[in-house]
Amino acid sequence: MTKRLNSKHKVDRRLRVNLWGRPKSPFNSRNFPPGQHGAKKSSKPSDYGIQLQAKQKMKAYYGNMNETQFRNIYLKAIKKRGDTIENLIGLLERRLDIIIYRAKFAITVFAARQLINHGHIRVNGKKVNIASYQVREEDVIQLKDKSKQLQIIDVSLANKERDIPDYLEIEEKQKTIKFTRIPKFADVPYPCVMEPNLVIEYYSR
């Protein structure tokens, strides 16, 4: 297991937010950064620091992807026509691991990524084992037949922590997901405040 996966439970305290809205988040009981002097830190951040914090928060939320991956998504967003913020969110929400997570087939983004990496997922009937795969409108995502009985998926679907957004159509019995449209920023059910405008400002310095 990588260092990034091992440390994901510390991210909430470092970023001072319950990033995924989990009841067992360590931030709920210790809402200050980790470390010996974490509780005493109270300095006002600079504009750069605020932008950096917004970028780190969004990058961590989407599975703690590395800096190169996240910056490449930003570069794709600015090259597309239209609003850069909406383009950025659209590219992030089209990731296969995020769609599996949004559809509640996995309890966390990391668990969704593991399902994909282990070959449990099909897109339009074809095996896809790349978490960053960009799903298109009207694509149908499903579990392979042998994977439909996995208990972890039933447990995740029964979890009441979060709702499934309306741009996904779910068939629980067949365990299929239809991606009906690319969501706007306002459509995405973030459990905490996200500021993609600050992310754009950070990269466009």
mmCIF file of C-alpha atoms in Angstrom:
data_model
loop_
_atom_site.group_PDB
_atom_site.id
_atom_site.type_symbol
_atom_site.label_atom_id
_atom_site.label_comp_id
_atom_site.label_asym_id
_atom_site.label_seq_id
_atom_site.Cartn_x
_atom_site.Cartn_y
_atom_site.Cartn_z
ATOM 1 C CA MET A 1 0.000 0.000 0.000
ATOM 2 C CA THR A 2 1.368 3.419 -0.916
ATOM 3 C CA LYS A 3 2.225 6.184 1.505
ATOM 4 C CA ARG A 4 -0.601 8.314 0.048
ATOM 5 C CA LEU A 5 -3.171 5.620 0.814
ATOM 6 C CA ASN A 6 -1.779 5.003 4.285
ATOM 7 C CA SER A 7 -2.003 8.696 5.171
ATOM 8 C CA LYS A 8 -5.461 9.444 3.736
ATOM 9 C CA HIS A 9 -7.030 9.544 7.212
ATOM 10 C CA LYS A 10 -4.667 12.392 8.187
ATOM 11 C CA VAL A 11 -5.723 14.547 5.226
ATOM 12 C CA ASP A 12 -8.863 15.870 6.951
ATOM 13 C CA ARG A 13 -6.905 17.273 9.884
ATOM 14 C CA ARG A 14 -4.143 18.656 7.699
ATOM 15 C CA LEU A 15 -6.665 20.482 5.496
ATOM 16 C CA ARG A 16 -8.925 21.363 8.473
ATOM 17 C CA VAL A 17 -12.093 19.934 6.906
ATOM 18 C CA ASN A 18 -14.146 16.729 6.884
ATOM 19 C CA LEU A 19 -13.270 16.209 3.237
ATOM 20 C CA TRP A 20 -15.511 13.248 2.409
ATOM 21 C CA GLY A 21 -18.229 13.854 5.003
ATOM 22 C CA ARG A 22 -17.445 10.670 6.916
ATOM 23 C CA PRO A 23 -18.876 10.310 10.461
ATOM 24 C CA LYS A 24 -15.594 8.775 11.643
ATOM 25 C CA SER A 25 -13.374 11.521 10.250
ATOM 26 C CA PRO A 26 -10.594 12.401 12.745
ATOM 27 C CA PHE A 27 -11.372 16.092 12.066
ATOM 28 C CA ASN A 28 -14.705 15.665 13.890
ATOM 29 C CA SER A 29 -12.925 15.229 17.218
ATOM 30 C CA ARG A 30 -9.619 17.029 16.537
ATOM 31 C CA ASN A 31 -10.278 19.986 14.239
ATOM 32 C CA PHE A 32 -6.696 21.183 14.108
ATOM 33 C CA PRO A 33 -3.655 20.096 12.068
ATOM 34 C CA PRO A 34 -1.634 17.065 13.222
ATOM 35 C CA GLY A 35 1.723 17.477 14.926
ATOM 36 C CA GLN A 36 3.073 18.750 18.202
ATOM 37 C CA HIS A 37 2.097 22.385 17.541
ATOM 38 C CA GLY A 38 -0.996 21.752 15.408
ATOM 39 C CA ALA A 39 -3.497 23.139 17.900
ATOM 40 C CA LYS A 40 -1.517 26.379 18.299
ATOM 41 C CA LYS A 41 -1.271 27.305 14.616
ATOM 42 C CA SER A 42 -3.412 30.377 13.986
ATOM 43 C CA SER A 43 -1.490 32.564 11.505
ATOM 44 C CA LYS A 44 -3.519 34.172 8.722
ATOM 45 C CA PRO A 45 -2.698 32.590 5.349
ATOM 46 C CA SER A 46 -1.585 34.661 2.359
ATOM 47 C CA ASP A 47 -3.555 34.763 -0.913
ATOM 48 C CA TYR A 48 -1.157 32.151 -2.246
ATOM 49 C CA GLY A 49 -1.723 30.014 0.841
ATOM 50 C CA ILE A 50 -5.508 30.189 0.382
ATOM 51 C CA GLN A 51 -5.196 29.174 -3.274
ATOM 52 C CA LEU A 52 -2.806 26.360 -2.389
ATOM 53 C CA GLN A 53 -5.189 25.097 0.302
ATOM 54 C CA ALA A 54 -8.094 25.046 -2.182
ATOM 55 C CA LYS A 55 -5.997 23.134 -4.704
ATOM 56 C CA GLN A 56 -4.770 20.617 -2.126
ATOM 57 C CA LYS A 57 -8.316 20.080 -0.864
ATOM 58 C CA MET A 58 -9.741 19.366 -4.315
ATOM 59 C CA LYS A 59 -6.791 17.199 -5.318
ATOM 60 C CA ALA A 60 -7.134 15.137 -2.137
ATOM 61 C CA TYR A 61 -10.917 14.822 -2.494
ATOM 62 C CA TYR A 62 -10.558 13.203 -5.905
ATOM 63 C CA GLY A 63 -8.547 10.292 -4.583
ATOM 64 C CA ASN A 64 -5.380 12.117 -3.529
ATOM 65 C CA MET A 65 -4.069 12.068 -7.111
ATOM 66 C CA ASN A 66 -0.518 13.246 -7.683
ATOM 67 C CA GLU A 67 0.364 16.771 -8.759
ATOM 68 C CA THR A 68 1.189 15.858 -12.367
ATOM 69 C CA GLN A 69 -2.181 14.158 -12.883
ATOM 70 C CA PHE A 70 -4.102 17.045 -11.367
ATOM 71 C CA ARG A 71 -2.222 19.722 -13.285
ATOM 72 C CA ASN A 72 -2.777 17.826 -16.550
ATOM 73 C CA ILE A 73 -6.523 17.899 -15.902
ATOM 74 C CA TYR A 74 -6.303 21.668 -15.373
ATOM 75 C CA LEU A 75 -4.388 22.048 -18.659
ATOM 76 C CA LYS A 76 -7.087 20.082 -20.493
ATOM 77 C CA ALA A 77 -9.757 22.287 -18.887
ATOM 78 C CA ILE A 78 -8.226 25.558 -20.070
ATOM 79 C CA LYS A 79 -7.849 24.236 -23.625
ATOM 80 C CA LYS A 80 -11.548 23.365 -23.894
ATOM 81 C CA ARG A 81 -14.120 25.925 -24.946
ATOM 82 C CA GLY A 82 -16.396 27.362 -22.290
ATOM 83 C CA ASP A 83 -16.041 28.105 -18.602
ATOM 84 C CA THR A 84 -12.758 26.743 -17.212
ATOM 85 C CA ILE A 85 -14.297 25.971 -13.817
ATOM 86 C CA GLU A 86 -17.093 23.900 -15.369
ATOM 87 C CA ASN A 87 -14.588 22.191 -17.674
ATOM 88 C CA LEU A 88 -12.383 21.276 -14.697
ATOM 89 C CA ILE A 89 -15.272 19.845 -12.683
ATOM 90 C CA GLY A 90 -16.602 18.002 -15.732
ATOM 91 C CA LEU A 91 -13.254 16.299 -16.344
ATOM 92 C CA LEU A 92 -12.915 15.303 -12.689
ATOM 93 C CA GLU A 93 -16.470 13.979 -12.448
ATOM 94 C CA ARG A 94 -16.059 11.920 -15.622
ATOM 95 C CA ARG A 95 -13.300 9.840 -14.041
ATOM 96 C CA LEU A 96 -14.381 6.220 -13.718
ATOM 97 C CA ASP A 97 -13.310 5.935 -10.077
ATOM 98 C CA ILE A 98 -15.378 8.998 -9.156
ATOM 99 C CA ILE A 99 -18.473 7.650 -10.928
ATOM 100 C CA ILE A 100 -18.143 4.310 -9.098
ATOM 101 C CA TYR A 101 -17.861 6.259 -5.836
ATOM 102 C CA ARG A 102 -20.774 8.604 -6.634
ATOM 103 C CA ALA A 103 -22.974 5.606 -7.496
ATOM 104 C CA LYS A 104 -22.185 4.146 -4.046
ATOM 105 C CA PHE A 105 -20.633 0.976 -5.452
ATOM 106 C CA ALA A 106 -17.719 1.798 -3.139
ATOM 107 C CA ILE A 107 -17.621 3.444 0.282
ATOM 108 C CA THR A 108 -14.596 5.629 -0.605
ATOM 109 C CA VAL A 109 -12.848 6.874 -3.731
ATOM 110 C CA PHE A 110 -9.915 4.632 -2.818
ATOM 111 C CA ALA A 111 -12.157 1.566 -2.639
ATOM 112 C CA ALA A 112 -13.631 2.499 -6.041
ATOM 113 C CA ARG A 113 -10.139 2.661 -7.495
ATOM 114 C CA GLN A 114 -9.378 -0.773 -6.082
ATOM 115 C CA LEU A 115 -12.492 -2.273 -7.709
ATOM 116 C CA ILE A 116 -11.356 -0.889 -11.055
ATOM 117 C CA ASN A 117 -7.727 -1.962 -10.679
ATOM 118 C CA HIS A 118 -8.802 -5.503 -9.818
ATOM 119 C CA GLY A 119 -10.822 -5.843 -13.014
ATOM 120 C CA HIS A 120 -14.353 -5.819 -11.572
ATOM 121 C CA ILE A 121 -15.685 -3.015 -13.810
ATOM 122 C CA ARG A 122 -17.034 -3.008 -17.380
ATOM 123 C CA VAL A 123 -17.838 0.081 -19.467
ATOM 124 C CA ASN A 124 -20.256 -0.630 -22.318
ATOM 125 C CA GLY A 125 -19.459 -4.312 -21.875
ATOM 126 C CA LYS A 126 -15.680 -3.926 -22.091
ATOM 127 C CA LYS A 127 -13.248 -4.377 -19.201
ATOM 128 C CA VAL A 128 -11.665 -1.134 -18.026
ATOM 129 C CA ASN A 129 -9.003 -1.211 -15.298
ATOM 130 C CA ILE A 130 -7.858 2.413 -15.505
ATOM 131 C CA ALA A 131 -9.256 4.576 -12.697
ATOM 132 C CA SER A 132 -8.766 7.821 -14.632
ATOM 133 C CA TYR A 133 -10.718 6.550 -17.661
ATOM 134 C CA GLN A 134 -12.979 9.347 -18.956
ATOM 135 C CA VAL A 135 -16.590 8.173 -19.118
ATOM 136 C CA ARG A 136 -18.824 9.708 -21.807
ATOM 137 C CA GLU A 137 -22.478 10.676 -21.685
ATOM 138 C CA GLU A 138 -24.809 7.679 -22.071
ATOM 139 C CA ASP A 139 -22.026 5.202 -21.206
ATOM 140 C CA VAL A 140 -23.165 2.235 -19.108
ATOM 141 C CA ILE A 141 -20.911 0.993 -16.309
ATOM 142 C CA GLN A 142 -21.495 -2.385 -14.715
ATOM 143 C CA LEU A 143 -19.851 -5.023 -12.601
ATOM 144 C CA LYS A 144 -18.667 -8.210 -14.218
ATOM 145 C CA ASP A 145 -21.077 -11.095 -13.489
ATOM 146 C CA LYS A 146 -18.888 -12.784 -10.849
ATOM 147 C CA SER A 147 -18.431 -9.489 -9.012
ATOM 148 C CA LYS A 148 -22.131 -8.691 -8.575
ATOM 149 C CA GLN A 149 -22.256 -10.797 -5.411
ATOM 150 C CA LEU A 150 -19.467 -8.922 -3.627
ATOM 151 C CA GLN A 151 -20.654 -8.096 -0.119
ATOM 152 C CA ILE A 152 -18.658 -4.861 0.063
ATOM 153 C CA ILE A 153 -20.760 -3.442 -2.772
ATOM 154 C CA ASP A 154 -24.054 -4.342 -1.097
ATOM 155 C CA VAL A 155 -22.804 -2.773 2.146
ATOM 156 C CA SER A 156 -21.810 0.392 0.315
ATOM 157 C CA LEU A 157 -25.154 0.652 -1.530
ATOM 158 C CA ALA A 158 -27.001 0.307 1.780
ATOM 159 C CA ASN A 159 -24.948 3.059 3.411
ATOM 160 C CA LYS A 160 -26.940 6.230 4.181
ATOM 161 C CA GLU A 161 -24.000 8.645 4.453
ATOM 162 C CA ARG A 162 -24.595 10.209 1.036
ATOM 163 C CA ASP A 163 -27.077 10.357 -1.839
ATOM 164 C CA ILE A 164 -26.587 9.420 -5.481
ATOM 165 C CA PRO A 165 -26.616 12.520 -7.761
ATOM 166 C CA ASP A 166 -29.292 12.816 -10.438
ATOM 167 C CA TYR A 167 -26.860 12.679 -13.360
ATOM 168 C CA LEU A 168 -26.402 8.968 -12.657
ATOM 169 C CA GLU A 169 -29.104 6.354 -13.260
ATOM 170 C CA ILE A 170 -28.626 3.314 -11.032
ATOM 171 C CA GLU A 171 -30.114 -0.140 -11.424
ATOM 172 C CA GLU A 172 -29.323 -1.793 -8.096
ATOM 173 C CA LYS A 173 -30.518 -5.302 -8.970
ATOM 174 C CA GLN A 174 -28.390 -5.475 -12.112
ATOM 175 C CA LYS A 175 -25.736 -3.231 -10.536
ATOM 176 C CA THR A 176 -25.427 -0.918 -13.508
ATOM 177 C CA ILE A 177 -24.760 2.824 -13.757
ATOM 178 C CA LYS A 178 -25.738 5.053 -16.662
ATOM 179 C CA PHE A 179 -23.870 8.347 -16.920
ATOM 180 C CA THR A 180 -26.608 10.576 -18.317
ATOM 181 C CA ARG A 181 -24.823 13.930 -18.493
ATOM 182 C CA ILE A 182 -21.706 15.811 -17.484
ATOM 183 C CA PRO A 183 -22.559 17.684 -14.270
ATOM 184 C CA LYS A 184 -22.072 21.356 -13.585
ATOM 185 C CA PHE A 185 -20.209 22.486 -10.464
ATOM 186 C CA ALA A 186 -23.534 23.275 -8.747
ATOM 187 C CA ASP A 187 -24.754 19.707 -9.365
ATOM 188 C CA VAL A 188 -21.900 17.975 -7.572
ATOM 189 C CA PRO A 189 -22.751 16.876 -3.998
ATOM 190 C CA TYR A 190 -19.592 17.949 -2.204
ATOM 191 C CA PRO A 191 -19.815 17.440 1.579
ATOM 192 C CA CYS A 192 -17.611 20.478 2.167
ATOM 193 C CA VAL A 193 -16.963 23.808 0.474
ATOM 194 C CA MET A 194 -14.959 23.482 -2.735
ATOM 195 C CA GLU A 195 -13.483 26.524 -4.477
ATOM 196 C CA PRO A 196 -12.429 25.592 -8.020
ATOM 197 C CA ASN A 197 -12.063 29.299 -8.839
ATOM 198 C CA LEU A 198 -9.129 29.416 -6.417
ATOM 199 C CA VAL A 199 -7.657 26.294 -8.027
ATOM 200 C CA ILE A 200 -7.745 28.071 -11.402
ATOM 201 C CA GLU A 201 -6.138 31.153 -9.824
ATOM 202 C CA TYR A 202 -3.391 28.989 -8.295
ATOM 203 C CA TYR A 203 -2.388 27.426 -11.619
ATOM 204 C CA SER A 204 -2.747 30.633 -13.642
ATOM 205 C CA ARG A 205 -0.327 32.641 -11.471
#
